[in-house]
Coordinates of C-alpha atoms in Angstrom, one line a residue:
Chain A
M1 CA -49.6 -43.7 -133.2
R2 CA -51.9 -41.6 -131.1
G3 CA -51.8 -41.8 -127.4
Y4 CA -51.1 -40.0 -124.3
S5 CA -47.4 -39.5 -123.8
S6 CA -46.4 -38.2 -120.5
T7 CA -43.2 -36.4 -119.7
K8 CA -42.0 -39.2 -117.6
D9 CA -38.5 -39.1 -118.8
Q10 CA -37.9 -35.5 -117.9
D11 CA -40.1 -34.9 -114.9
S12 CA -40.1 -36.6 -111.6
V13 CA -43.6 -38.1 -112.0
I14 CA -44.8 -41.2 -110.3
S15 CA -47.6 -43.3 -111.6
V16 CA -49.8 -45.0 -109.1
Q17 CA -52.4 -47.7 -109.6
T18 CA -55.8 -47.6 -108.0
P19 CA -57.9 -50.6 -107.1
E20 CA -60.1 -49.7 -110.0
G21 CA -57.3 -50.8 -112.3
I22 CA -56.3 -47.4 -113.7
S23 CA -53.3 -45.3 -113.0
F24 CA -53.0 -41.7 -112.3
E25 CA -49.9 -39.5 -111.8
V26 CA -48.6 -37.7 -108.8
H27 CA -45.8 -35.2 -108.8
P28 CA -43.5 -35.4 -105.8
A29 CA -42.5 -32.2 -104.3
G30 CA -38.8 -31.2 -104.0
I31 CA -36.7 -29.6 -101.4
M32 CA -37.5 -25.9 -101.7
V33 CA -41.3 -26.3 -101.5
R34 CA -41.1 -28.7 -98.7
L35 CA -38.7 -26.4 -96.9
C36 CA -41.2 -23.6 -97.3
A37 CA -44.0 -25.7 -95.9
F38 CA -41.9 -26.9 -93.1
L39 CA -40.9 -23.3 -92.1
L40 CA -44.5 -22.3 -92.2
D41 CA -45.5 -25.2 -90.0
G42 CA -42.7 -24.3 -87.6
T43 CA -43.9 -20.8 -87.4
I44 CA -47.5 -21.9 -86.7
Q45 CA -46.3 -24.3 -84.1
G46 CA -44.4 -21.5 -82.4
I47 CA -47.4 -19.3 -82.4
L48 CA -49.5 -22.1 -80.9
Y49 CA -46.9 -22.6 -78.2
L50 CA -47.1 -18.9 -77.4
I51 CA -50.9 -18.9 -77.3
L52 CA -51.0 -21.9 -75.1
A53 CA -48.4 -20.4 -72.7
V54 CA -50.3 -17.2 -72.5
L55 CA -53.6 -18.9 -71.9
F56 CA -52.2 -21.1 -69.2
A57 CA -50.5 -18.2 -67.6
M58 CA -53.8 -16.5 -67.3
F59 CA -55.8 -19.4 -66.1
F60 CA -53.2 -21.6 -64.3
Q61 CA -54.7 -21.0 -60.9
N62 CA -57.7 -23.1 -62.0
I63 CA -56.3 -25.6 -64.4
G64 CA -52.8 -26.5 -63.4
T65 CA -49.6 -26.8 -65.4
W66 CA -50.0 -30.4 -66.2
I67 CA -52.5 -29.7 -69.0
M68 CA -50.1 -27.2 -70.5
L69 CA -47.3 -29.8 -70.4
L70 CA -49.6 -32.3 -72.0
A71 CA -50.6 -29.8 -74.7
F72 CA -46.9 -29.0 -75.3
F73 CA -46.1 -32.7 -75.7
I74 CA -48.9 -33.3 -78.2
L75 CA -48.0 -30.1 -80.1
N76 CA -44.4 -31.2 -80.2
W77 CA -44.8 -34.8 -81.5
F78 CA -48.3 -35.1 -82.8
Y79 CA -49.0 -31.8 -84.6
H80 CA -48.2 -33.2 -88.0
V81 CA -49.7 -36.6 -87.3
L82 CA -53.1 -35.2 -86.3
F83 CA -53.3 -33.0 -89.4
E84 CA -52.1 -35.8 -91.7
L85 CA -54.7 -38.2 -90.4
F86 CA -57.7 -35.9 -90.0
N87 CA -57.1 -33.2 -92.7
N88 CA -56.5 -35.4 -95.7
G89 CA -52.7 -35.5 -95.3
M90 CA -52.3 -31.7 -95.2
S91 CA -50.7 -29.8 -92.4
P92 CA -51.4 -26.0 -92.5
G93 CA -47.9 -25.3 -94.0
K94 CA -48.5 -27.9 -96.7
M95 CA -52.0 -26.5 -97.4
V96 CA -50.6 -23.1 -98.1
M97 CA -47.9 -24.5 -100.4
G98 CA -50.3 -26.8 -102.2
L99 CA -48.8 -30.1 -101.0
R100 CA -50.1 -33.2 -99.3
V101 CA -48.8 -36.5 -97.9
L102 CA -49.7 -39.7 -99.6
S103 CA -48.6 -43.2 -99.2
S104 CA -46.4 -44.5 -102.1
N105 CA -49.2 -46.5 -103.7
G106 CA -51.4 -43.5 -103.9
S107 CA -53.7 -44.4 -101.1
P108 CA -54.2 -42.1 -98.1
V109 CA -51.6 -42.1 -95.4
Q110 CA -52.2 -44.7 -92.7
P111 CA -52.0 -43.9 -89.0
G112 CA -48.9 -46.1 -88.3
A113 CA -47.1 -44.7 -91.3
S114 CA -47.9 -41.1 -90.2
L115 CA -46.6 -41.9 -86.7
I116 CA -43.3 -43.3 -88.0
R117 CA -42.8 -40.5 -90.5
N118 CA -43.1 -37.9 -87.8
L119 CA -41.2 -39.6 -85.1
L120 CA -38.3 -40.0 -87.5
R121 CA -38.3 -36.3 -88.1
F122 CA -36.0 -36.2 -85.1
A123 CA -33.5 -38.4 -87.0
D124 CA -33.8 -36.2 -90.1
S125 CA -33.1 -33.2 -88.0
F126 CA -30.1 -34.6 -86.3
F127 CA -28.5 -31.7 -84.4
Y128 CA -31.0 -29.3 -85.8
L129 CA -29.2 -29.0 -89.0
Y130 CA -31.5 -31.2 -91.1
L131 CA -28.5 -32.3 -93.1
I132 CA -29.6 -35.9 -93.0
G133 CA -33.0 -35.0 -94.2
L134 CA -31.6 -32.9 -97.1
L135 CA -29.2 -35.6 -98.1
S136 CA -32.0 -38.1 -98.1
I137 CA -34.3 -35.9 -100.2
S138 CA -31.6 -35.3 -102.7
I139 CA -30.6 -39.0 -103.1
S140 CA -33.9 -40.8 -103.0
S141 CA -36.4 -41.1 -105.9
G142 CA -39.5 -39.1 -105.2
F143 CA -37.8 -36.7 -102.8
R144 CA -38.1 -38.7 -99.7
R145 CA -36.5 -37.9 -96.4
L146 CA -35.7 -40.8 -94.0
G147 CA -39.1 -40.6 -92.4
D148 CA -40.8 -40.9 -95.8
I149 CA -38.6 -43.9 -96.8
A150 CA -39.4 -45.8 -93.6
A151 CA -43.1 -45.0 -93.7
G152 CA -43.5 -45.5 -97.4
T153 CA -45.0 -42.0 -98.0
L154 CA -44.6 -39.3 -100.6
V155 CA -45.2 -35.6 -100.4
V156 CA -46.9 -34.6 -103.6
Y157 CA -48.3 -31.5 -105.2
R158 CA -52.1 -31.3 -104.8
F159 CA -52.7 -29.7 -108.1
E160 CA -50.8 -28.1 -110.9
Q161 CA -49.9 -24.7 -109.9
F162 CA -49.9 -23.3 -113.3
T163 CA -52.6 -20.9 -114.6
S164 CA -55.1 -21.9 -117.2
P165 CA -54.6 -20.9 -120.8
L166 CA -57.8 -18.9 -120.8
Y167 CA -56.6 -16.9 -117.9
T168 CA -53.3 -16.3 -119.6
A169 CA -54.9 -15.2 -122.8
K170 CA -56.9 -12.6 -121.0
N171 CA -54.2 -11.3 -118.7
S172 CA -50.9 -11.8 -120.5
G173 CA -50.7 -8.3 -122.0
E174 CA -50.1 -9.9 -125.3
P175 CA -52.4 -8.8 -128.2
R176 CA -55.2 -11.2 -129.1
L177 CA -54.7 -12.6 -132.6
E178 CA -57.3 -14.0 -134.9
I179 CA -56.3 -17.5 -136.0
H180 CA -57.7 -17.9 -139.5
H181 CA -55.5 -20.6 -140.8
I182 CA -56.4 -24.0 -139.5
H183 CA -53.4 -25.8 -138.1
T184 CA -53.3 -29.5 -137.7
L185 CA -51.4 -30.1 -134.6
S186 CA -50.1 -33.4 -133.3
Y187 CA -50.9 -34.3 -129.7
Q188 CA -47.4 -33.5 -128.5
E189 CA -47.6 -30.1 -130.1
K190 CA -50.9 -29.4 -128.5
Q191 CA -49.5 -30.4 -125.2
A192 CA -46.4 -28.2 -125.7
I193 CA -48.5 -25.2 -126.6
L194 CA -50.7 -25.6 -123.5
S195 CA -47.6 -26.1 -121.3
F196 CA -46.2 -22.9 -122.8
T197 CA -49.3 -20.9 -121.8
H198 CA -49.3 -22.5 -118.4
R199 CA -45.7 -21.3 -117.8
Y200 CA -46.1 -17.9 -119.5
P201 CA -46.7 -16.0 -116.2
L202 CA -43.4 -17.3 -114.9
L203 CA -41.4 -16.6 -118.0
G204 CA -41.8 -13.0 -118.8
P205 CA -42.3 -11.5 -122.2
L206 CA -38.8 -11.6 -123.5
R207 CA -38.1 -15.2 -122.6
A208 CA -41.5 -16.3 -123.8
H209 CA -40.8 -14.7 -127.2
E210 CA -37.4 -16.4 -127.3
I211 CA -39.0 -19.8 -126.7
A212 CA -42.0 -19.3 -129.0
Q213 CA -40.2 -18.0 -132.0
P214 CA -38.6 -21.1 -133.5
F215 CA -41.8 -23.0 -133.1
V216 CA -44.0 -20.3 -134.6
A217 CA -41.6 -19.8 -137.5
E218 CA -42.3 -23.3 -138.5
L219 CA -46.1 -23.1 -138.1
D220 CA -46.8 -19.7 -139.7
R221 CA -43.9 -17.5 -140.9
S222 CA -46.0 -14.4 -140.9
Q223 CA -46.5 -14.4 -137.2
K224 CA -42.9 -14.6 -136.3
D225 CA -42.8 -11.3 -134.5
N226 CA -45.8 -11.9 -132.4
A227 CA -44.8 -15.4 -131.5
A228 CA -45.9 -15.5 -127.9
A229 CA -49.2 -13.9 -128.6
F230 CA -49.8 -16.3 -131.5
L231 CA -49.2 -19.3 -129.3
I232 CA -51.4 -18.1 -126.6
S233 CA -54.3 -17.4 -129.0
L234 CA -53.7 -20.8 -130.5
A235 CA -53.8 -22.4 -127.1
E236 CA -57.1 -20.7 -126.3
K237 CA -58.5 -22.1 -129.5
V238 CA -57.1 -25.6 -128.7
Q239 CA -58.6 -25.6 -125.3
G240 CA -61.9 -24.8 -126.8
Chain B
M1 CA -65.9 -40.7 -129.5
K2 CA -65.3 -37.0 -130.3
Q3 CA -64.0 -34.9 -127.5
E4 CA -66.9 -32.4 -127.5
V5 CA -69.5 -35.1 -127.4
F6 CA -67.6 -36.8 -124.6
I7 CA -67.3 -33.6 -122.5
Q8 CA -70.9 -32.7 -123.1
K9 CA -72.0 -36.1 -121.8
R10 CA -69.8 -36.3 -118.7
K11 CA -69.4 -32.6 -117.7
E12 CA -72.3 -32.6 -115.3
S13 CA -71.0 -35.7 -113.4
W14 CA -67.5 -34.2 -113.1
D15 CA -68.8 -30.9 -111.8
R16 CA -70.9 -32.6 -109.3
F17 CA -68.0 -34.7 -108.2
E18 CA -65.8 -31.7 -107.8
A19 CA -68.4 -29.9 -105.9
S20 CA -69.0 -32.8 -103.5
L21 CA -65.2 -33.0 -102.9
E22 CA -65.0 -29.4 -102.0
N23 CA -68.1 -29.1 -99.9
D24 CA -67.4 -32.3 -98.1
K25 CA -71.0 -33.4 -98.1
L26 CA -70.0 -36.9 -98.5
K27 CA -72.7 -38.2 -96.2
K28 CA -75.4 -36.9 -98.5
N29 CA -73.7 -38.4 -101.6
A30 CA -72.7 -41.6 -99.9
S31 CA -74.4 -44.0 -102.3
W32 CA -73.5 -42.0 -105.5
F33 CA -69.9 -41.2 -104.8
P34 CA -68.2 -44.6 -105.3
K35 CA -70.0 -45.2 -108.6
A36 CA -69.2 -41.7 -109.8
F37 CA -65.6 -42.3 -108.8
R38 CA -65.4 -45.5 -110.8
E39 CA -66.9 -43.8 -113.8
L40 CA -64.4 -41.0 -113.4
T41 CA -61.5 -43.4 -113.5
Q42 CA -62.9 -44.8 -116.8
D43 CA -63.2 -41.2 -118.1
L44 CA -59.5 -40.6 -117.3
N45 CA -58.6 -43.8 -119.2
I46 CA -60.6 -42.7 -122.2
T47 CA -59.1 -39.2 -122.3
K48 CA -55.6 -40.6 -122.0
S49 CA -56.0 -43.3 -124.7
Q50 CA -57.7 -40.9 -127.1
A51 CA -55.2 -38.2 -126.4
F52 CA -57.8 -35.5 -125.6
N53 CA -57.0 -32.0 -124.4
P54 CA -54.1 -32.2 -121.9
A55 CA -55.9 -29.6 -119.7
L56 CA -58.8 -32.0 -119.4
I57 CA -56.6 -34.9 -118.6
E58 CA -55.0 -32.8 -115.9
R59 CA -58.3 -31.9 -114.4
L60 CA -59.5 -35.5 -114.4
N61 CA -56.2 -36.7 -112.9
R62 CA -56.6 -34.2 -110.1
L63 CA -60.2 -35.3 -109.5
V64 CA -59.2 -39.0 -109.4
L65 CA -56.4 -38.2 -106.9
E66 CA -58.7 -36.3 -104.6
G67 CA -61.5 -38.8 -105.0
N68 CA -59.1 -41.7 -104.2
Q69 CA -58.1 -39.9 -101.0
R70 CA -61.7 -39.4 -99.9
L71 CA -62.9 -42.9 -100.8
Y72 CA -60.1 -44.8 -99.2
G73 CA -59.2 -42.5 -96.5
Q74 CA -61.7 -43.4 -93.8
H75 CA -60.0 -44.4 -90.7
N76 CA -61.4 -46.9 -88.3
W77 CA -60.8 -46.0 -84.7
S78 CA -62.7 -48.2 -82.3
I79 CA -62.3 -49.5 -78.8
R80 CA -62.2 -53.0 -80.2
N81 CA -59.1 -52.1 -82.3
F82 CA -57.4 -50.6 -79.3
L83 CA -58.1 -53.7 -77.1
D84 CA -56.9 -55.9 -79.9
F85 CA -53.7 -54.0 -79.9
V86 CA -53.2 -54.2 -76.2
V87 CA -54.1 -57.8 -75.7
L88 CA -52.9 -59.3 -79.0
D89 CA -50.7 -57.2 -81.2
F90 CA -48.3 -55.8 -78.7
P91 CA -47.4 -58.9 -76.7
R92 CA -47.2 -61.0 -79.7
T93 CA -44.8 -58.6 -81.4
V94 CA -42.7 -58.6 -78.3
R95 CA -42.6 -62.4 -78.1
K96 CA -41.8 -62.7 -81.8
R97 CA -38.8 -60.5 -81.5
W98 CA -37.8 -61.8 -78.1
K99 CA -34.1 -62.5 -78.9
G100 CA -33.3 -59.0 -80.0
I101 CA -35.3 -57.5 -77.1
L102 CA -33.6 -59.8 -74.6
A103 CA -30.2 -58.7 -76.0
S104 CA -31.1 -55.1 -75.6
Q105 CA -32.2 -55.7 -72.0
L106 CA -28.9 -57.5 -71.2
L107 CA -27.0 -54.6 -72.7
F108 CA -29.0 -52.1 -70.6
Y109 CA -29.0 -53.9 -67.3
G110 CA -25.5 -55.2 -67.8
L111 CA -24.2 -51.7 -68.2
S112 CA -26.2 -50.3 -65.2
T113 CA -25.2 -53.2 -62.9
F114 CA -21.6 -52.7 -63.9
F115 CA -21.7 -49.0 -63.1
A116 CA -23.6 -49.6 -59.9
I117 CA -20.9 -52.0 -58.7
L118 CA -18.2 -49.6 -59.9
V119 CA -19.6 -46.7 -57.9
T120 CA -20.2 -48.8 -54.8
Q121 CA -16.6 -50.0 -54.9
Q122 CA -15.1 -46.7 -55.8
A123 CA -17.2 -44.0 -54.3
S124 CA -15.3 -41.1 -56.0
S125 CA -15.9 -42.4 -59.5
I126 CA -19.5 -41.0 -59.5
Y127 CA -18.0 -37.5 -59.8
E128 CA -16.4 -38.4 -63.1
I129 CA -19.6 -39.7 -64.5
I130 CA -22.3 -37.2 -63.4
P131 CA -21.8 -33.4 -62.9
T132 CA -21.5 -32.4 -59.3
V133 CA -24.5 -30.1 -59.4
Q134 CA -26.7 -33.0 -60.5
I135 CA -25.3 -35.3 -57.8
E136 CA -26.2 -32.7 -55.2
Q137 CA -29.7 -32.5 -56.6
I138 CA -30.1 -36.2 -56.4
E139 CA -28.8 -36.4 -52.9
E140 CA -31.2 -33.7 -51.9
M141 CA -34.0 -35.7 -53.5
Y142 CA -33.4 -38.9 -51.7
N143 CA -31.9 -37.7 -48.4
P144 CA -34.4 -38.7 -45.7
D145 CA -33.4 -35.7 -43.6
S146 CA -33.9 -33.2 -46.4
P147 CA -36.7 -30.8 -45.8
H148 CA -38.0 -31.1 -49.3
Y149 CA -38.1 -34.9 -49.1
L150 CA -41.7 -35.1 -49.9
T151 CA -41.6 -32.9 -53.0
P152 CA -38.8 -34.2 -55.2
R153 CA -38.8 -31.2 -57.5
E154 CA -39.9 -27.6 -57.5
V155 CA -43.3 -28.4 -58.9
S156 CA -45.6 -29.3 -56.1
S157 CA -48.8 -31.0 -57.2
D158 CA -48.9 -34.6 -58.5
A159 CA -50.8 -33.8 -61.6
D160 CA -48.1 -31.4 -62.6
M161 CA -45.6 -34.1 -62.2
F162 CA -47.7 -36.4 -64.3
G163 CA -47.7 -33.8 -67.1
F164 CA -44.0 -33.4 -66.7
Y165 CA -43.2 -37.1 -66.8
I166 CA -45.3 -37.5 -69.9
Y167 CA -43.5 -34.6 -71.6
N168 CA -40.1 -35.7 -70.5
N169 CA -40.1 -39.5 -70.7
I170 CA -42.1 -40.1 -73.8
S171 CA -40.0 -37.5 -75.6
I172 CA -36.8 -39.4 -74.5
A173 CA -38.3 -42.7 -75.7
F174 CA -39.3 -41.2 -79.1
R175 CA -35.8 -39.7 -79.5
T176 CA -34.2 -43.0 -78.6
F177 CA -36.3 -44.7 -81.2
A178 CA -35.7 -42.1 -83.9
G179 CA -31.9 -42.1 -83.3
G180 CA -31.8 -45.7 -84.3
I181 CA -32.1 -45.2 -88.0
L182 CA -28.7 -43.5 -88.0
A183 CA -26.8 -46.8 -88.0
G184 CA -28.2 -47.5 -84.6
I185 CA -25.9 -44.9 -83.1
G186 CA -28.6 -42.6 -81.6
S187 CA -30.4 -45.5 -79.9
L188 CA -27.2 -47.1 -78.5
L189 CA -26.0 -43.8 -77.2
L190 CA -29.2 -42.9 -75.5
L191 CA -29.7 -46.4 -74.1
A192 CA -26.1 -46.5 -72.8
Y193 CA -26.5 -43.0 -71.3
N194 CA -29.6 -44.0 -69.4
A195 CA -28.1 -47.3 -68.2
V196 CA -24.9 -45.6 -67.0
F197 CA -26.9 -42.9 -65.3
L198 CA -29.3 -45.3 -63.6
G199 CA -26.5 -47.6 -62.4
S200 CA -24.3 -44.8 -61.1
V201 CA -27.1 -43.1 -59.2
A202 CA -28.1 -46.5 -57.7
G203 CA -24.6 -47.1 -56.6
H204 CA -24.2 -43.6 -55.1
V205 CA -27.5 -43.9 -53.3
I206 CA -26.3 -47.2 -51.8
N207 CA -23.0 -45.5 -50.7
K208 CA -24.9 -42.7 -49.0
G209 CA -27.3 -45.0 -47.4
Y210 CA -30.4 -43.5 -48.9
T211 CA -31.8 -46.9 -49.9
D212 CA -35.0 -46.5 -47.9
T213 CA -36.1 -43.5 -49.9
F214 CA -34.7 -44.4 -53.3
F215 CA -35.7 -48.0 -53.9
P216 CA -39.3 -47.8 -52.8
F217 CA -39.7 -44.7 -54.9
I218 CA -38.4 -46.2 -58.1
I219 CA -39.7 -49.8 -57.8
G220 CA -43.3 -48.8 -58.7
H221 CA -42.8 -47.3 -62.1
S222 CA -39.4 -48.8 -63.0
S223 CA -41.0 -51.9 -64.6
F224 CA -42.9 -50.0 -67.1
E225 CA -40.4 -47.2 -67.7
L226 CA -37.3 -49.2 -68.1
S227 CA -38.9 -51.8 -70.3
A228 CA -40.4 -49.1 -72.5
I229 CA -37.1 -47.3 -72.9
I230 CA -35.3 -50.5 -73.8
L231 CA -38.1 -51.4 -76.3
S232 CA -37.9 -48.0 -78.0
G233 CA -34.1 -48.4 -78.2
Y234 CA -34.5 -51.9 -79.7
A235 CA -37.1 -50.6 -82.2
G236 CA -34.6 -47.9 -83.3
L237 CA -31.9 -50.5 -83.6
C238 CA -34.1 -52.6 -85.8
L239 CA -34.7 -49.6 -88.2
G240 CA -31.0 -48.8 -88.3
F241 CA -30.1 -52.4 -89.0
S242 CA -32.6 -52.8 -91.8
F243 CA -31.4 -49.6 -93.3
F244 CA -27.7 -50.4 -93.4
I245 CA -27.9 -54.2 -93.8
P246 CA -30.9 -54.7 -96.0
G247 CA -30.0 -58.2 -97.3
N248 CA -31.0 -58.8 -100.9
I249 CA -33.9 -56.4 -101.1
R250 CA -33.9 -52.7 -101.7
R251 CA -33.0 -50.5 -98.8
S252 CA -36.3 -48.6 -98.9
T253 CA -38.3 -51.8 -99.0
A254 CA -36.3 -53.2 -96.1
V255 CA -36.8 -50.2 -94.0
G256 CA -40.5 -50.0 -94.9
R257 CA -41.1 -53.6 -93.9
T258 CA -39.3 -53.3 -90.6
A259 CA -41.1 -50.0 -89.8
K260 CA -44.5 -51.7 -90.4
Q261 CA -43.5 -54.5 -88.0
I262 CA -42.3 -52.3 -85.2
I263 CA -45.1 -49.7 -85.2
P264 CA -46.8 -51.8 -82.5
L265 CA -43.6 -51.7 -80.4
I266 CA -43.4 -47.9 -80.5
S267 CA -47.1 -47.4 -79.8
G268 CA -46.8 -49.9 -76.9
T269 CA -43.8 -47.9 -75.6
A270 CA -45.8 -44.7 -75.5
L271 CA -48.7 -46.5 -73.6
M272 CA -46.3 -48.0 -71.1
L273 CA -44.7 -44.7 -70.4
L274 CA -48.1 -43.2 -69.9
I275 CA -48.8 -45.8 -67.3
A276 CA -45.3 -45.3 -65.8
A277 CA -45.9 -41.5 -65.6
A278 CA -49.2 -42.0 -63.8
I279 CA -47.6 -44.4 -61.3
E280 CA -44.6 -42.2 -60.8
A281 CA -46.7 -39.1 -60.3
F282 CA -49.6 -40.4 -58.2
W283 CA -48.2 -43.4 -56.4
S284 CA -44.4 -43.6 -56.0
S285 CA -44.0 -40.5 -53.8
R286 CA -46.6 -41.6 -51.3
H287 CA -44.1 -42.0 -48.5
E288 CA -46.8 -42.2 -45.9
L289 CA -47.7 -45.7 -47.1
G290 CA -44.5 -47.1 -45.8
E291 CA -41.8 -49.0 -47.6
L292 CA -43.2 -52.5 -47.4
V293 CA -46.4 -51.6 -49.2
R294 CA -44.6 -49.7 -51.9
L295 CA -42.0 -52.4 -52.4
S296 CA -44.5 -55.2 -52.6
V297 CA -46.7 -53.3 -55.1
G298 CA -43.7 -52.5 -57.1
I299 CA -42.5 -56.1 -57.3
G300 CA -46.1 -57.1 -58.0
L301 CA -46.1 -54.7 -61.0
W302 CA -42.9 -56.2 -62.3
V303 CA -44.4 -59.7 -62.1
L304 CA -47.6 -58.6 -63.7
L305 CA -45.7 -57.0 -66.6
I306 CA -43.6 -60.1 -67.2
L307 CA -46.7 -62.3 -67.1
Y308 CA -48.5 -60.0 -69.5
I309 CA -45.7 -60.1 -72.0
L310 CA -45.3 -63.9 -71.7
L311 CA -48.9 -64.9 -71.7
S312 CA -51.2 -62.4 -73.2
G313 CA -52.7 -63.2 -76.6
R314 CA -51.3 -66.7 -76.7
K315 CA -54.5 -68.4 -77.5
A316 CA -55.9 -67.6 -81.0
R317 CA -59.1 -65.5 -80.7
H318 CA -62.1 -67.3 -81.9
V319 CA -64.5 -64.8 -83.4

């Protein structure tokens, strides 16, 4: 039976329904990516603090320290909230790492939820160790920390980070092979080949060959030695 | 429908959709965008059910995600919404949860009264509660003979104090709130600490006879500040309770529901502390106005606050 089969059983993929009556998939982001985004955001916040402090040191005769204190307060508690609400759910750190904040039903994050999520950052970071946040992310479905659970939000990947098969075919360093024989591939096989070329840049030639070989041996025995190149050329053809 | 024909037909619409997402010229495309989005969702359906190229499905999936965000992500900030919050949502939420809030207040004021009485009866006990350095600072602050009597802290201007109070007090309230999800322990600890501190300082001030400087000073903003801290502690306790005792629904659902209900409380807390900071910075230290004026205004503010909570938004608004 033909049909789109997702990798729901292996990957952590969440399906969300839209009001239009269709569903699309989001991929929640795990600990390491979120940690990177968080560290980036922390660095940016630190830089902003410095800039503000310097600015006010230069001009404080005219302006007064109360604006600086106000700015520090907003920077401390509302940095993430403002970006989440006015920048499509993306703080600068998340933008760099390709993440965004969504509410669990796929709709954009609401102001109240954003507030709760960021206020509870203090709970997740209890004693600055972030153990509670890490525990929560590890245990919950969808990699949520306590703030996400309370606010009903998810941190998801904005787009697949993998390269396109055409790019891989040009830049992989594998020889381009002419595919003469027409292979009839099932949908799952097509998906597998495309995923392989997506991941090729991360695999390295040896590992790619190791993965490709059993599959190619079944498809076309003559190409066993150039398994990875064969699959990439095939993928280029499949993608059209 | 064959894949090539399908792509040929729809490609232009998808490219235009993607371009409008990136360039953010939504205003120009305002009438076309929703229709294009609906068509896009149908395209995604078709590609999935016909098992077309997975790369194509991925692209359409991403476009639907981004389009969904843009279409439904418009926020609606207006003065009317803000007024609705102040007049209706906040007082009604407080009244709805009055039992829990009353319990938190009893806890807070009970603790502070106990410690105030303790310190007045046993003057030396203050030194076991608060560090000596801090006690000396407080004495210096409220001693009428002290030369720095008019400027309670090192910072001199009122506006600077305003900024400081905002930074300090609202941060404390937010932390009190956030600590609550950890089985309520964070909230309870912070509430208890504040109550004990307040009561002990009050008792000590009475012992030392600085009542004429202390009470007129605090009476102005105390209504807003104390109520706000207690509210934030209560909100935190609600979160912690729903997390650890969810009843017969999932934990995440329980916390999510409670969080939605107490968002008005925490927003109201921030607003109240803003007002308290303004009062504390610009009004409370005006010693030249005399004690009677400040005491009466302070008591008046208490009465106003209580009336506001009790009465505001009781009548249903007729549109």
